Amino acid sequence: MRKSQHLITREVEAYMTLYEVKVSAPLQFVVSLNASLQSNSDPEAIRSLVYRLVEWYSAWKPTADLGPTMISAYTLAFQTHVFSVLPPSFARGIKAVVSATLQRTISQSPDPQDRVLWQAFDTLSLIDRYETLIASIGYEFIESYVEETCSGKWSEPVLATLRAWMVDKIVPWMLYPFARGATNADEAKIMMQGVGSRFDFHMHKTLCNLRTKEIFDIIVDFPDSAGALQDLKECLARVDQRADLVQALRQANNKRLLHPGADTKDILTHYVSTIKCLRIVDPPGVLLFKVADPTRRYLRDRPDTIRCIVASLVGDGESGDSLVDDNDPIQPLQQPEMENYSDPEWNPEPIDAGPDFRASKSSDVISTIVSIYDTKDLFVKELQVLLAQRLLAAKDGNFDRERRNVEILKIRFGEAALQVCEVMLRDMTDSRRIDQHVQSQKASSMHPTIISRHFWPALESSDMVMPGQFQILQEQYAKEFSVFKPDKVLRWLPHLGRVHLQLELEDRTLEADVPPLEAAFIELFSEKDVWTIDELVLRSGSVNRNAAVKALATWVDMHVLKEDSEGVFRLLSVAEGPTPRSRPQAPKPAETGELPPVMSVQQQQAEQMRMYWKFIEGMLTNLGSLPLDRIQSMLKFAPGYDRTAEQLGSFMEAARREGLVNVKDGMWRLGK
């Protein structure tokens, strides 16, 4: 046999040449082969080579009476020689042939010769030699099918469908290489147990990779993507790729979400969806803890985060983007709890939990969002600001919605934190009652809103003075109020509110609903027809010049005033231009969505910090350079000081930019 092995070598080279070169130009040394082979496709050359090698093996195989030892020695020698002369391209050919068998099995058009082919593979021990290659073919088909049928389909779970496809299509093909020799189904099942588990693992791994790649869009599409989340949860239990999921989602967040171009409301909406999605995938919350940390830090640094959260808490139903689901139960804010090891339901933390992880028993999304900040006081103050804006903006006197919101927020934040809001609501009711009493004593066209100065957020101040008849109305109303409430004094905020006017000109009558500054300016034009903008600003109490220009533009647009030259305005007692007398002027509509100028929490804090600047200036003057922590500890003795070191640091940095202080090596000193 050894003397004739060159015959096998020659045929192997001939068949492999057929496989490697184009069949239209066969080489001279293969002319002696069967001419029919020259018209076959490349994989068919590999199939023919396998059959030819089986013929050589069977022709030289010792007879059974020589015993198993001789047969084993022969088989080993034959296979050793064959494997030594097969070129590397043979593996590529085997892959093509095996892929064709799998394709025919999946398409339910099996070739009767496939069983013969697998028997030939078994005879030559090609299955054992190329087992990894054969398995990789199945893996590739699984990957292709999962990518094709599951990509972008998140509404329903697909694992059950994939398992059924595996049983119907892949398992029948697997019987050829991995359950050869089985005489019944039970034997085949036992033989397939190990490799079947590997194929099932790969199917889960492929789906897990796909869902990990799509996780950002899955979260955006929640709750319509609940099916994909159930699949991902099951896949992660089978495949340990939790770290990959965390990394993929954090990278997607940084690239697509956590940047200045994203709106804070969108970031919060996505964060809430992330909370809900990852609680489905990982109920203990380890994945959420690892993914959410960059998002929480980014939201904490955004100045409008608290306002967006509070706007959602008060149920801004018109915008349709509330962070709170109306079907969710209203719960008090959950506080972090210490581990209770005596709890019979206590479980240890997951193995991949970090040292800072604390399991949260709360399912309340609002508690998770509020915990972005160390204290809830910031939310309570912002609630007061937003409630003040909405109460002052209400025109119909109906505060049922605000009262309902306050009652709901009492459950979340506690009654003590919402006492100021209760006073604000009571002020609105008392204001209407007081106005009704004053009107009953002396009718007036003025209907002011009377609030308690100590319980409301600071309102933006102004030096504006209402002239003419408006001032008279204020004085008359204040007189009647002092009779009804002798222990209280009204302090007018004339720049707030709306004024409904009826203008009687020589050729027309107009009605307009305008802010007080516009009303003050047009009242001054009843004294004389021409005013300069500087004169108007001076008579109105030195108001802001930009605001004055805007107010005058309102009347110019309504063809009541005309700017004859820069800064000089004239009353049009008789209409000019194409506007016909019979065509009434459209009244100035009230601007929708414009809330009263209540100072925001940041503005209030900045104003309060300016009060403490004198303390800081005195420290640095008397004691020289001081570190920030020393300034903070000394400021705690100032009345009403409750700022954190971070807030003080922000204020000092703002003072440094203005040149008031300098800092070097952490030591602050007064600027020169």
Short mmCIF file of N, CA and C in Angstrom, two decimals, residues 5 120 136 219 255 301 319 327 334 352 372 386 419 435 482 571 598 615 627:
data_model
loop_
_atom_site.label_atom_id
_atom_site.label_comp_id
_atom_site.label_asym_id
_atom_site.label_seq_id
_atom_site.Cartn_x
_atom_site.Cartn_y
_atom_site.Cartn_z
N GLN A 5 0.95 4.56 -2.64
CA GLN A 5 0.31 5.78 -2.13
C GLN A 5 0.43 6.95 -3.09
N ALA A 120 -19.59 8.73 3.79
CA ALA A 120 -18.22 8.80 3.26
C ALA A 120 -17.34 9.65 4.17
N SER A 136 -19.27 25.49 12.68
CA SER A 136 -19.27 26.91 12.31
C SER A 136 -20.24 27.19 11.17
N ILE A 219 -35.05 51.04 23.78
CA ILE A 219 -35.49 51.88 24.91
C ILE A 219 -36.34 53.04 24.41
N LYS A 255 -23.04 59.21 22.81
CA LYS A 255 -23.00 59.66 21.43
C LYS A 255 -24.30 60.32 20.99
N ASP A 301 -25.85 68.39 36.26
CA ASP A 301 -25.12 69.60 35.86
C ASP A 301 -25.95 70.51 34.96
N SER A 319 -48.96 68.98 27.07
CA SER A 319 -47.81 68.67 26.22
C SER A 319 -47.70 67.20 25.91
N ASN A 327 -51.32 55.63 35.15
CA ASN A 327 -51.75 54.37 35.76
C ASN A 327 -50.87 53.94 36.92
N GLN A 334 -39.20 57.31 48.12
CA GLN A 334 -38.51 56.25 48.84
C GLN A 334 -37.12 56.71 49.23
N ASP A 352 -21.93 40.68 39.97
CA ASP A 352 -21.29 41.75 39.20
C ASP A 352 -21.63 43.14 39.75
N ILE A 372 -31.53 61.88 41.94
CA ILE A 372 -30.40 62.47 41.22
C ILE A 372 -29.73 63.52 42.09
N LEU A 386 -43.05 77.26 40.20
CA LEU A 386 -43.94 76.89 39.11
C LEU A 386 -45.40 77.09 39.50
N GLN A 419 -46.46 73.06 52.73
CA GLN A 419 -47.26 74.04 53.47
C GLN A 419 -47.28 75.39 52.77
N ASP A 435 -61.45 91.02 46.98
CA ASP A 435 -61.85 91.86 45.85
C ASP A 435 -63.37 92.01 45.78
N SER A 482 -57.51 99.22 52.92
CA SER A 482 -57.04 99.54 54.28
C SER A 482 -58.20 99.61 55.27
N LEU A 571 -49.00 110.21 18.26
CA LEU A 571 -50.32 109.56 18.32
C LEU A 571 -51.07 109.82 17.03
N VAL A 598 -41.86 85.28 37.78
CA VAL A 598 -41.44 84.82 39.11
C VAL A 598 -39.97 84.42 39.03
N PHE A 615 -20.23 89.47 53.94
CA PHE A 615 -19.55 88.63 54.94
C PHE A 615 -18.23 88.10 54.36
N PRO A 627 -9.04 79.24 52.43
CA PRO A 627 -9.54 78.15 51.59
C PRO A 627 -11.06 78.15 51.59
#
